[in-house]
Amino acid sequence: MSDNVQAKIERLAIPIVEDLSMELVDVEFQKEGKNWFLRVYIDRDQGVDLDDCSKVSEKLSEALDNNDPIEQAYYLEVSSPGAERPLKKGKDLEAAVGKHVHVTTYAPIDGEKTFEGKLTNFDGTTLTIEIKVKTRTVTMSIPYDKVAKARLAIVF
């Protein structure tokens, strides 16, 4: 999705979501087969339910109809980001300190591009992750500008 379309959708969605005491987590606009899907992910501390998603969908649908920021026909889906929620912004990483995360980098760090472990610190420029390697724990420092993707991870 172009940054311009994403920015327009976010500008419409943020006031709606915040007015309902929720947070806009992510916006995706993707073509799947012949159809386009606009997916809006919302959350709050106690989680969201179907009723929350319906409220946001109804209000956002009305705002999209009035502003018409997307040319082609699409399906609107509003949902929770799920247990393995993406960590896209610095504030998302700050909130994830103490939790288990999965991080991939643009280039290898110490020969690896994938890291999974407990996020112990994020200072705005560096992620510090404790990773279990067999029987020992290794602390990795990953520069934030080298992070391709980050998400919460479920520990089994």
C-alpha positions as a Python dict, from the first residue, in 0.01 Angstrom:
ca = {
    (1, 'M'): (0, 0, 0),
    (2, 'S'): (137, 338, -83),
    (3, 'D'): (234, 549, 215),
    (4, 'N'): (-9, 815, 93),
    (5, 'V'): (-310, 579, 109),
    (6, 'Q'): (-195, 436, 442),
    (7, 'A'): (-154, 786, 586),
    (8, 'K'): (-505, 883, 468),
    (9, 'I'): (-660, 571, 624),
    (10, 'E'): (-469, 625, 949),
    (11, 'R'): (-584, 990, 964),
    (12, 'L'): (-945, 872, 932),
    (13, 'A'): (-913, 574, 1168),
    (14, 'I'): (-710, 714, 1459),
    (15, 'P'): (-978, 958, 1590),
    (16, 'I'): (-1249, 691, 1555),
    (17, 'V'): (-1046, 426, 1737),
    (18, 'E'): (-922, 663, 2008),
    (19, 'D'): (-1276, 796, 2065),
    (20, 'L'): (-1370, 435, 2152),
    (21, 'S'): (-1069, 410, 2392),
    (22, 'M'): (-876, 178, 2162),
    (23, 'E'): (-549, 191, 1972),
    (24, 'L'): (-488, 165, 1599),
    (25, 'V'): (-220, -104, 1565),
    (26, 'D'): (-183, -139, 1189),
    (27, 'V'): (-343, -78, 849),
    (28, 'E'): (-295, -306, 546),
    (29, 'F'): (-432, -273, 194),
    (30, 'Q'): (-367, -587, -10),
    (31, 'K'): (-487, -757, -325),
    (32, 'E'): (-571, -1124, -281),
    (33, 'G'): (-680, -1293, -600),
    (34, 'K'): (-918, -1053, -771),
    (35, 'N'): (-1024, -874, -452),
    (36, 'W'): (-873, -591, -249),
    (37, 'F'): (-885, -596, 132),
    (38, 'L'): (-845, -303, 370),
    (39, 'R'): (-750, -454, 706),
    (40, 'V'): (-750, -239, 1016),
    (41, 'Y'): (-609, -385, 1337),
    (42, 'I'): (-721, -245, 1672),
    (43, 'D'): (-641, -328, 2033),
    (44, 'R'): (-657, -209, 2393),
    (45, 'D'): (-513, -332, 2721),
    (46, 'Q'): (-799, -569, 2799),
    (47, 'G'): (-820, -685, 2436),
    (48, 'V'): (-1098, -630, 2184),
    (49, 'D'): (-1406, -836, 2104),
    (50, 'L'): (-1639, -871, 1809),
    (51, 'D'): (-1858, -584, 1934),
    (52, 'D'): (-1554, -352, 1943),
    (53, 'C'): (-1458, -451, 1589),
    (54, 'S'): (-1816, -394, 1471),
    (55, 'K'): (-1829, -45, 1625),
    (56, 'V'): (-1501, 58, 1460),
    (57, 'S'): (-1602, -101, 1129),
    (58, 'E'): (-1934, 86, 1123),
    (59, 'K'): (-1782, 427, 1205),
    (60, 'L'): (-1479, 379, 980),
    (61, 'S'): (-1695, 259, 691),
    (62, 'E'): (-1898, 578, 714),
    (63, 'A'): (-1581, 794, 723),
    (64, 'L'): (-1437, 605, 424),
    (65, 'D'): (-1759, 654, 227),
    (66, 'N'): (-1756, 1027, 301),
    (67, 'N'): (-1385, 1077, 219),
    (68, 'D'): (-1337, 809, -50),
    (69, 'P'): (-954, 777, -20),
    (70, 'I'): (-935, 447, -215),
    (71, 'E'): (-1022, 430, -584),
    (72, 'Q'): (-1095, 58, -631),
    (73, 'A'): (-1359, -156, -463),
    (74, 'Y'): (-1240, -333, -147),
    (75, 'Y'): (-1356, -528, 156),
    (76, 'L'): (-1310, -365, 497),
    (77, 'E'): (-1200, -595, 780),
    (78, 'V'): (-1149, -473, 1137),
    (79, 'S'): (-989, -714, 1384),
    (80, 'S'): (-749, -768, 1670),
    (81, 'P'): (-381, -803, 1579),
    (82, 'G'): (-378, -1142, 1753),
    (83, 'A'): (-139, -1298, 2002),
    (84, 'E'): (162, -1243, 1777),
    (85, 'R'): (91, -875, 1728),
    (86, 'P'): (333, -677, 1509),
    (87, 'L'): (558, -426, 1684),
    (88, 'K'): (582, -155, 1419),
    (89, 'K'): (659, 159, 1615),
    (90, 'G'): (900, 253, 1891),
    (91, 'K'): (612, 283, 2139),
    (92, 'D'): (509, -75, 2053),
    (93, 'L'): (858, -198, 2141),
    (94, 'E'): (861, 6, 2463),
    (95, 'A'): (533, -159, 2564),
    (96, 'A'): (676, -503, 2481),
    (97, 'V'): (973, -480, 2720),
    (98, 'G'): (960, -789, 2941),
    (99, 'K'): (775, -994, 2678),
    (100, 'H'): (885, -1262, 2435),
    (101, 'V'): (953, -1124, 2084),
    (102, 'H'): (1053, -1244, 1738),
    (103, 'V'): (1278, -1005, 1543),
    (104, 'T'): (1419, -1027, 1190),
    (105, 'T'): (1688, -793, 1063),
    (106, 'Y'): (1775, -655, 720),
    (107, 'A'): (2132, -785, 745),
    (108, 'P'): (2295, -1055, 959),
    (109, 'I'): (2415, -968, 1309),
    (110, 'D'): (2674, -1218, 1433),
    (111, 'G'): (2574, -1437, 1135),
    (112, 'E'): (2201, -1441, 1219),
    (113, 'K'): (1899, -1253, 1084),
    (114, 'T'): (1632, -1402, 1312),
    (115, 'F'): (1621, -1356, 1689),
    (116, 'E'): (1366, -1477, 1941),
    (117, 'G'): (1374, -1417, 2313),
    (118, 'K'): (1279, -1183, 2595),
    (119, 'L'): (1298, -813, 2511),
    (120, 'T'): (1472, -673, 2818),
    (121, 'N'): (1521, -315, 2701),
    (122, 'F'): (1447, -69, 2422),
    (123, 'D'): (1603, 276, 2450),
    (124, 'G'): (1480, 414, 2118),
    (125, 'T'): (1791, 311, 1924),
    (126, 'T'): (1874, -43, 2041),
    (127, 'L'): (1673, -354, 2130),
    (128, 'T'): (1826, -576, 2398),
    (129, 'I'): (1705, -936, 2379),
    (130, 'E'): (1789, -1230, 2604),
    (131, 'I'): (1810, -1539, 2384),
    (132, 'K'): (1836, -1895, 2513),
    (133, 'V'): (2108, -2091, 2332),
    (134, 'K'): (2096, -2451, 2454),
    (135, 'T'): (2163, -2421, 2829),
    (136, 'R'): (2283, -2061, 2846),
    (137, 'T'): (2130, -1718, 2797),
    (138, 'V'): (2293, -1474, 2554),
    (139, 'T'): (2218, -1102, 2550),
    (140, 'M'): (2195, -952, 2200),
    (141, 'S'): (2190, -584, 2114),
    (142, 'I'): (2011, -512, 1788),
    (143, 'P'): (2016, -162, 1637),
    (144, 'Y'): (1657, -44, 1581),
    (145, 'D'): (1743, 79, 1229),
    (146, 'K'): (1846, -278, 1135),
    (147, 'V'): (1507, -429, 1235),
    (148, 'A'): (1305, -546, 933),
    (149, 'K'): (1013, -687, 1136),
    (150, 'A'): (930, -739, 1501),
    (151, 'R'): (633, -905, 1666),
    (152, 'L'): (528, -1058, 1993),
    (153, 'A'): (595, -1432, 2004),
    (154, 'I'): (417, -1712, 2184),
    (155, 'V'): (635, -1933, 2402),
    (156, 'F'): (549, -2302, 2393),
}
